[in-house]
mmCIF file with all atom_site columns, C-alpha atoms in Angstrom:
data_model
loop_
_atom_site.group_PDB
_atom_site.id
_atom_site.type_symbol
_atom_site.label_atom_id
_atom_site.label_alt_id
_atom_site.label_comp_id
_atom_site.label_asym_id
_atom_site.label_entity_id
_atom_site.label_seq_id
_atom_site.pdbx_PDB_ins_code
_atom_site.Cartn_x
_atom_site.Cartn_y
_atom_site.Cartn_z
_atom_site.occupancy
_atom_site.B_iso_or_equiv
_atom_site.pdbx_formal_charge
_atom_site.auth_seq_id
_atom_site.auth_comp_id
_atom_site.auth_asym_id
_atom_site.auth_atom_id
_atom_site.pdbx_PDB_model_num
ATOM 1   C CA . UNK Q 1 1   ? -0.138  -0.066 0.088   1.00 0.00 ? 235 UNK Q CA 1
ATOM 2   C CA . UNK Q 1 2   ? 1.589   3.330  -1.347  1.00 0.00 ? 236 UNK Q CA 1
ATOM 3   C CA . UNK Q 1 3   ? 2.547   6.121  1.908   1.00 0.00 ? 237 UNK Q CA 1
ATOM 4   C CA . UNK Q 1 4   ? -0.100  8.608  0.800   1.00 0.00 ? 238 UNK Q CA 1
ATOM 5   C CA . UNK Q 1 5   ? -2.879  6.060  0.415   1.00 0.00 ? 239 UNK Q CA 1
ATOM 6   C CA . UNK Q 1 6   ? -1.888  4.630  4.073   1.00 0.00 ? 240 UNK Q CA 1
ATOM 7   C CA . UNK Q 1 7   ? -1.915  8.396  5.470   1.00 0.00 ? 241 UNK Q CA 1
ATOM 8   C CA . UNK Q 1 8   ? -5.125  9.143  3.930   1.00 0.00 ? 242 UNK Q CA 1
ATOM 9   C CA . UNK Q 1 9   ? -6.815  6.081  5.800   1.00 0.00 ? 243 UNK Q CA 1
ATOM 10  C CA . UNK Q 1 10  ? -5.085  6.927  9.139   1.00 0.00 ? 244 UNK Q CA 1
ATOM 11  C CA . UNK Q 1 11  ? -6.820  10.248 8.588   1.00 0.00 ? 245 UNK Q CA 1
ATOM 12  C CA . UNK Q 1 12  ? -10.131 8.365  8.069   1.00 0.00 ? 246 UNK Q CA 1
ATOM 13  C CA . UNK Q 1 13  ? -9.621  6.706  11.080  1.00 0.00 ? 247 UNK Q CA 1
ATOM 14  C CA . UNK Q 1 14  ? -8.807  9.826  13.050  1.00 0.00 ? 248 UNK Q CA 1
ATOM 15  C CA . UNK Q 1 15  ? -11.990 11.199 11.847  1.00 0.00 ? 249 UNK Q CA 1
ATOM 16  C CA . UNK Q 1 16  ? -13.938 8.274  12.758  1.00 0.00 ? 250 UNK Q CA 1
ATOM 17  C CA . UNK Q 1 17  ? -12.029 7.907  16.157  1.00 0.00 ? 251 UNK Q CA 1
ATOM 18  C CA . UNK Q 1 18  ? -13.206 11.580 16.906  1.00 0.00 ? 252 UNK Q CA 1
ATOM 19  C CA . UNK Q 1 19  ? -16.943 11.178 16.095  1.00 0.00 ? 253 UNK Q CA 1
ATOM 20  C CA . UNK Q 1 20  ? -17.166 8.184  18.133  1.00 0.00 ? 254 UNK Q CA 1
ATOM 21  C CA . UNK Q 1 21  ? -15.924 9.818  20.911  1.00 0.00 ? 255 UNK Q CA 1
ATOM 22  C CA . UNK Q 1 22  ? -18.129 12.807 20.479  1.00 0.00 ? 256 UNK Q CA 1
ATOM 23  C CA . UNK Q 1 23  ? -21.406 10.489 20.114  1.00 0.00 ? 257 UNK Q CA 1
ATOM 24  C CA . UNK Q 1 24  ? -20.675 8.719  23.272  1.00 0.00 ? 258 UNK Q CA 1
ATOM 25  C CA . UNK Q 1 25  ? -20.191 11.825 25.277  1.00 0.00 ? 259 UNK Q CA 1
ATOM 26  C CA . UNK Q 1 26  ? -23.115 13.066 23.213  1.00 0.00 ? 260 UNK Q CA 1
ATOM 27  C CA . UNK Q 1 27  ? -25.238 10.110 24.303  1.00 0.00 ? 261 UNK Q CA 1
ATOM 28  C CA . UNK Q 1 28  ? -24.146 10.177 27.893  1.00 0.00 ? 262 UNK Q CA 1
ATOM 29  C CA . UNK Q 1 29  ? -24.993 14.055 28.306  1.00 0.00 ? 263 UNK Q CA 1
ATOM 30  C CA . UNK Q 1 30  ? -28.249 13.155 26.496  1.00 0.00 ? 264 UNK Q CA 1
ATOM 31  C CA . UNK Q 1 31  ? -29.096 10.723 29.304  1.00 0.00 ? 265 UNK Q CA 1
ATOM 32  C CA . UNK Q 1 32  ? -28.142 12.528 32.167  1.00 0.00 ? 266 UNK Q CA 1
ATOM 33  C CA . UNK Q 1 33  ? -30.137 15.613 30.952  1.00 0.00 ? 267 UNK Q CA 1
ATOM 34  C CA . UNK Q 1 34  ? -33.002 13.451 29.945  1.00 0.00 ? 268 UNK Q CA 1
ATOM 35  C CA . UNK Q 1 35  ? -33.617 15.201 26.879  1.00 0.00 ? 269 UNK Q CA 1
ATOM 36  C CA . UNK Q 1 36  ? -35.093 12.521 24.547  1.00 0.00 ? 270 UNK Q CA 1
ATOM 37  C CA . UNK Q 1 37  ? -35.181 14.830 21.827  1.00 0.00 ? 271 UNK Q CA 1
ATOM 38  C CA . UNK Q 1 38  ? -31.846 15.342 21.101  1.00 0.00 ? 272 UNK Q CA 1
ATOM 39  C CA . UNK Q 1 39  ? -31.486 11.745 20.485  1.00 0.00 ? 273 UNK Q CA 1
ATOM 40  C CA . UNK Q 1 40  ? -32.779 12.539 16.784  1.00 0.00 ? 274 UNK Q CA 1
ATOM 41  C CA . UNK Q 1 41  ? -30.097 14.835 16.480  1.00 0.00 ? 275 UNK Q CA 1
ATOM 42  C CA . UNK Q 1 42  ? -27.681 12.460 17.482  1.00 0.00 ? 276 UNK Q CA 1
ATOM 43  C CA . UNK Q 1 43  ? -28.992 9.871  14.807  1.00 0.00 ? 277 UNK Q CA 1
ATOM 44  C CA . UNK Q 1 44  ? -29.450 12.430 12.023  1.00 0.00 ? 278 UNK Q CA 1
ATOM 45  C CA . UNK Q 1 45  ? -25.493 13.438 12.813  1.00 0.00 ? 279 UNK Q CA 1
ATOM 46  C CA . UNK Q 1 46  ? -24.603 9.739  12.310  1.00 0.00 ? 280 UNK Q CA 1
ATOM 47  C CA . UNK Q 1 47  ? -26.327 9.435  9.255   1.00 0.00 ? 281 UNK Q CA 1
ATOM 48  C CA . UNK Q 1 48  ? -24.253 12.398 7.883   1.00 0.00 ? 282 UNK Q CA 1
ATOM 49  C CA . UNK Q 1 49  ? -21.459 10.729 9.115   1.00 0.00 ? 283 UNK Q CA 1
ATOM 50  C CA . UNK Q 1 50  ? -22.372 7.912  7.102   1.00 0.00 ? 284 UNK Q CA 1
ATOM 51  C CA . UNK Q 1 51  ? -22.568 10.342 3.953   1.00 0.00 ? 285 UNK Q CA 1
ATOM 52  C CA . UNK Q 1 52  ? -19.181 11.888 4.725   1.00 0.00 ? 286 UNK Q CA 1
ATOM 53  C CA . UNK Q 1 53  ? -17.611 8.475  4.841   1.00 0.00 ? 287 UNK Q CA 1
ATOM 54  C CA . UNK Q 1 54  ? -18.787 7.706  1.549   1.00 0.00 ? 288 UNK Q CA 1
ATOM 55  C CA . UNK Q 1 55  ? -17.107 11.209 -0.132  1.00 0.00 ? 289 UNK Q CA 1
ATOM 56  C CA . UNK Q 1 56  ? -20.212 13.325 -0.673  1.00 0.00 ? 290 UNK Q CA 1
ATOM 57  C CA . UNK Q 1 57  ? -19.381 16.782 -0.436  1.00 0.00 ? 291 UNK Q CA 1
ATOM 58  C CA . UNK Q 1 58  ? -22.757 18.190 0.557   1.00 0.00 ? 292 UNK Q CA 1
ATOM 59  C CA . UNK Q 1 59  ? -22.076 15.629 3.806   1.00 0.00 ? 293 UNK Q CA 1
ATOM 60  C CA . UNK Q 1 60  ? -19.114 17.031 4.622   1.00 0.00 ? 294 UNK Q CA 1
ATOM 61  C CA . UNK Q 1 61  ? -20.200 20.916 4.698   1.00 0.00 ? 295 UNK Q CA 1
ATOM 62  C CA . UNK Q 1 62  ? -23.398 19.586 6.424   1.00 0.00 ? 296 UNK Q CA 1
ATOM 63  C CA . UNK Q 1 63  ? -22.024 17.779 9.324   1.00 0.00 ? 297 UNK Q CA 1
ATOM 64  C CA . UNK Q 1 64  ? -19.452 20.431 9.775   1.00 0.00 ? 298 UNK Q CA 1
ATOM 65  C CA . UNK Q 1 65  ? -22.398 23.093 10.083  1.00 0.00 ? 299 UNK Q CA 1
ATOM 66  C CA . UNK Q 1 66  ? -23.973 20.922 12.761  1.00 0.00 ? 300 UNK Q CA 1
ATOM 67  C CA . UNK Q 1 67  ? -21.053 20.504 14.855  1.00 0.00 ? 301 UNK Q CA 1
ATOM 68  C CA . UNK Q 1 68  ? -20.517 24.396 14.343  1.00 0.00 ? 302 UNK Q CA 1
ATOM 69  C CA . UNK Q 1 69  ? -23.883 25.113 15.655  1.00 0.00 ? 303 UNK Q CA 1
ATOM 70  C CA . UNK Q 1 70  ? -23.710 22.502 18.493  1.00 0.00 ? 304 UNK Q CA 1
ATOM 71  C CA . UNK Q 1 71  ? -20.653 24.612 19.440  1.00 0.00 ? 305 UNK Q CA 1
ATOM 72  C CA . UNK Q 1 72  ? -22.594 27.876 19.485  1.00 0.00 ? 306 UNK Q CA 1
ATOM 73  C CA . UNK Q 1 73  ? -25.581 26.129 21.532  1.00 0.00 ? 307 UNK Q CA 1
ATOM 74  C CA . UNK Q 1 74  ? -23.512 24.382 23.833  1.00 0.00 ? 308 UNK Q CA 1
ATOM 75  C CA . UNK Q 1 75  ? -21.614 27.853 24.908  1.00 0.00 ? 309 UNK Q CA 1
ATOM 76  C CA . UNK Q 1 76  ? -24.997 29.860 24.874  1.00 0.00 ? 310 UNK Q CA 1
ATOM 77  C CA . UNK Q 1 77  ? -26.544 26.959 27.338  1.00 0.00 ? 311 UNK Q CA 1
ATOM 78  C CA . UNK Q 1 78  ? -23.603 26.871 29.523  1.00 0.00 ? 312 UNK Q CA 1
ATOM 79  C CA . UNK Q 1 79  ? -23.305 30.762 29.852  1.00 0.00 ? 313 UNK Q CA 1
ATOM 80  C CA . UNK Q 1 80  ? -27.279 30.964 30.524  1.00 0.00 ? 314 UNK Q CA 1
ATOM 81  C CA . UNK Q 1 81  ? -27.853 28.026 32.677  1.00 0.00 ? 315 UNK Q CA 1
ATOM 82  C CA . UNK Q 1 82  ? -24.612 27.455 34.459  1.00 0.00 ? 316 UNK Q CA 1
ATOM 83  C CA . UNK Q 1 83  ? -26.448 28.086 37.867  1.00 0.00 ? 317 UNK Q CA 1
ATOM 84  C CA . UNK Q 1 84  ? -29.035 25.309 37.006  1.00 0.00 ? 318 UNK Q CA 1
ATOM 85  C CA . UNK Q 1 85  ? -27.016 22.649 35.541  1.00 0.00 ? 319 UNK Q CA 1
ATOM 86  C CA . UNK Q 1 86  ? -25.070 20.057 36.938  1.00 0.00 ? 320 UNK Q CA 1
ATOM 87  C CA . UNK Q 1 87  ? -21.113 19.832 37.265  1.00 0.00 ? 321 UNK Q CA 1
ATOM 88  C CA . UNK Q 1 88  ? -20.998 16.899 34.830  1.00 0.00 ? 322 UNK Q CA 1
ATOM 89  C CA . UNK Q 1 89  ? -23.263 18.502 32.433  1.00 0.00 ? 323 UNK Q CA 1
ATOM 90  C CA . UNK Q 1 90  ? -21.402 21.897 32.327  1.00 0.00 ? 324 UNK Q CA 1
ATOM 91  C CA . UNK Q 1 91  ? -17.858 20.013 32.161  1.00 0.00 ? 325 UNK Q CA 1
ATOM 92  C CA . UNK Q 1 92  ? -19.549 17.802 29.496  1.00 0.00 ? 326 UNK Q CA 1
ATOM 93  C CA . UNK Q 1 93  ? -20.676 20.618 27.510  1.00 0.00 ? 327 UNK Q CA 1
ATOM 94  C CA . UNK Q 1 94  ? -17.046 22.269 27.617  1.00 0.00 ? 328 UNK Q CA 1
ATOM 95  C CA . UNK Q 1 95  ? -15.745 18.832 26.365  1.00 0.00 ? 329 UNK Q CA 1
ATOM 96  C CA . UNK Q 1 96  ? -18.164 18.329 23.509  1.00 0.00 ? 330 UNK Q CA 1
ATOM 97  C CA . UNK Q 1 97  ? -17.302 21.986 22.676  1.00 0.00 ? 331 UNK Q CA 1
ATOM 98  C CA . UNK Q 1 98  ? -13.492 21.527 22.330  1.00 0.00 ? 332 UNK Q CA 1
ATOM 99  C CA . UNK Q 1 99  ? -14.537 17.878 20.590  1.00 0.00 ? 333 UNK Q CA 1
ATOM 100 C CA . UNK Q 1 100 ? -16.546 19.407 17.927  1.00 0.00 ? 334 UNK Q CA 1
ATOM 101 C CA . UNK Q 1 101 ? -14.423 22.537 17.321  1.00 0.00 ? 335 UNK Q CA 1
ATOM 102 C CA . UNK Q 1 102 ? -11.597 20.031 17.014  1.00 0.00 ? 336 UNK Q CA 1
ATOM 103 C CA . UNK Q 1 103 ? -13.771 18.026 14.385  1.00 0.00 ? 337 UNK Q CA 1
ATOM 104 C CA . UNK Q 1 104 ? -14.692 20.834 12.479  1.00 0.00 ? 338 UNK Q CA 1
ATOM 105 C CA . UNK Q 1 105 ? -11.324 22.186 11.952  1.00 0.00 ? 339 UNK Q CA 1
ATOM 106 C CA . UNK Q 1 106 ? -9.750  18.806 11.219  1.00 0.00 ? 340 UNK Q CA 1
ATOM 107 C CA . UNK Q 1 107 ? -12.435 18.137 8.388   1.00 0.00 ? 341 UNK Q CA 1
ATOM 108 C CA . UNK Q 1 108 ? -11.739 21.586 7.078   1.00 0.00 ? 342 UNK Q CA 1
ATOM 109 C CA . UNK Q 1 109 ? -7.520  21.637 6.818   1.00 0.00 ? 343 UNK Q CA 1
ATOM 110 C CA . UNK Q 1 110 ? -6.445  18.248 6.933   1.00 0.00 ? 344 UNK Q CA 1
ATOM 111 C CA . UNK Q 1 111 ? -4.903  17.102 3.354   1.00 0.00 ? 345 UNK Q CA 1
ATOM 112 C CA . UNK Q 1 112 ? -5.170  13.429 4.050   1.00 0.00 ? 346 UNK Q CA 1
ATOM 113 C CA . UNK Q 1 113 ? -8.636  13.391 4.883   1.00 0.00 ? 347 UNK Q CA 1
ATOM 114 C CA . UNK Q 1 114 ? -9.385  15.677 1.792   1.00 0.00 ? 348 UNK Q CA 1
ATOM 115 C CA . UNK Q 1 115 ? -7.623  13.291 -0.128  1.00 0.00 ? 349 UNK Q CA 1
ATOM 116 C CA . UNK Q 1 116 ? -9.578  10.235 1.151   1.00 0.00 ? 350 UNK Q CA 1
ATOM 117 C CA . UNK Q 1 117 ? -12.880 12.217 0.045   1.00 0.00 ? 351 UNK Q CA 1
ATOM 118 C CA . UNK Q 1 118 ? -11.784 12.866 -3.459  1.00 0.00 ? 352 UNK Q CA 1
ATOM 119 C CA . UNK Q 1 119 ? -10.678 9.015  -3.641  1.00 0.00 ? 353 UNK Q CA 1
ATOM 120 C CA . UNK Q 1 120 ? -14.024 7.991  -2.599  1.00 0.00 ? 354 UNK Q CA 1
ATOM 121 C CA . UNK Q 1 121 ? -16.011 10.395 -4.821  1.00 0.00 ? 355 UNK Q CA 1
ATOM 122 C CA . UNK Q 1 122 ? -13.908 9.338  -7.697  1.00 0.00 ? 356 UNK Q CA 1
ATOM 123 C CA . UNK Q 1 123 ? -15.098 5.495  -6.637  1.00 0.00 ? 357 UNK Q CA 1
ATOM 124 C CA . UNK Q 1 124 ? -18.824 6.431  -6.519  1.00 0.00 ? 358 UNK Q CA 1
ATOM 125 C CA . UNK Q 1 125 ? -18.708 8.017  -9.603  1.00 0.00 ? 359 UNK Q CA 1
ATOM 126 C CA . UNK Q 1 126 ? -17.270 5.433  -11.759 1.00 0.00 ? 360 UNK Q CA 1
#
């Protein structure tokens, strides 16, 4: 396997790892907060991630948008409701903010990951 293919797969694996950690933390926070409606958002995000891994450009930008909105919403929630939230929810929300921001920046800037996506798009178009 050429080194460039290997680095592209490693970049994809890093993205998947970050996404899985993000989903696990998100589910834990949703369970603690008893916010059943957020499960739909999590399922939508997982579905979009499936299309991202297939190399769909629209899905990549849609997922980056979801994660960016999640950053804004979590920061607003923690600032506005910090006196009413448990310490676990506050710390978990800040960790999610950092993970979402890192994942978004990683998707936007990593050249190996973008090469993986372009290879997937080429395979899809054939």
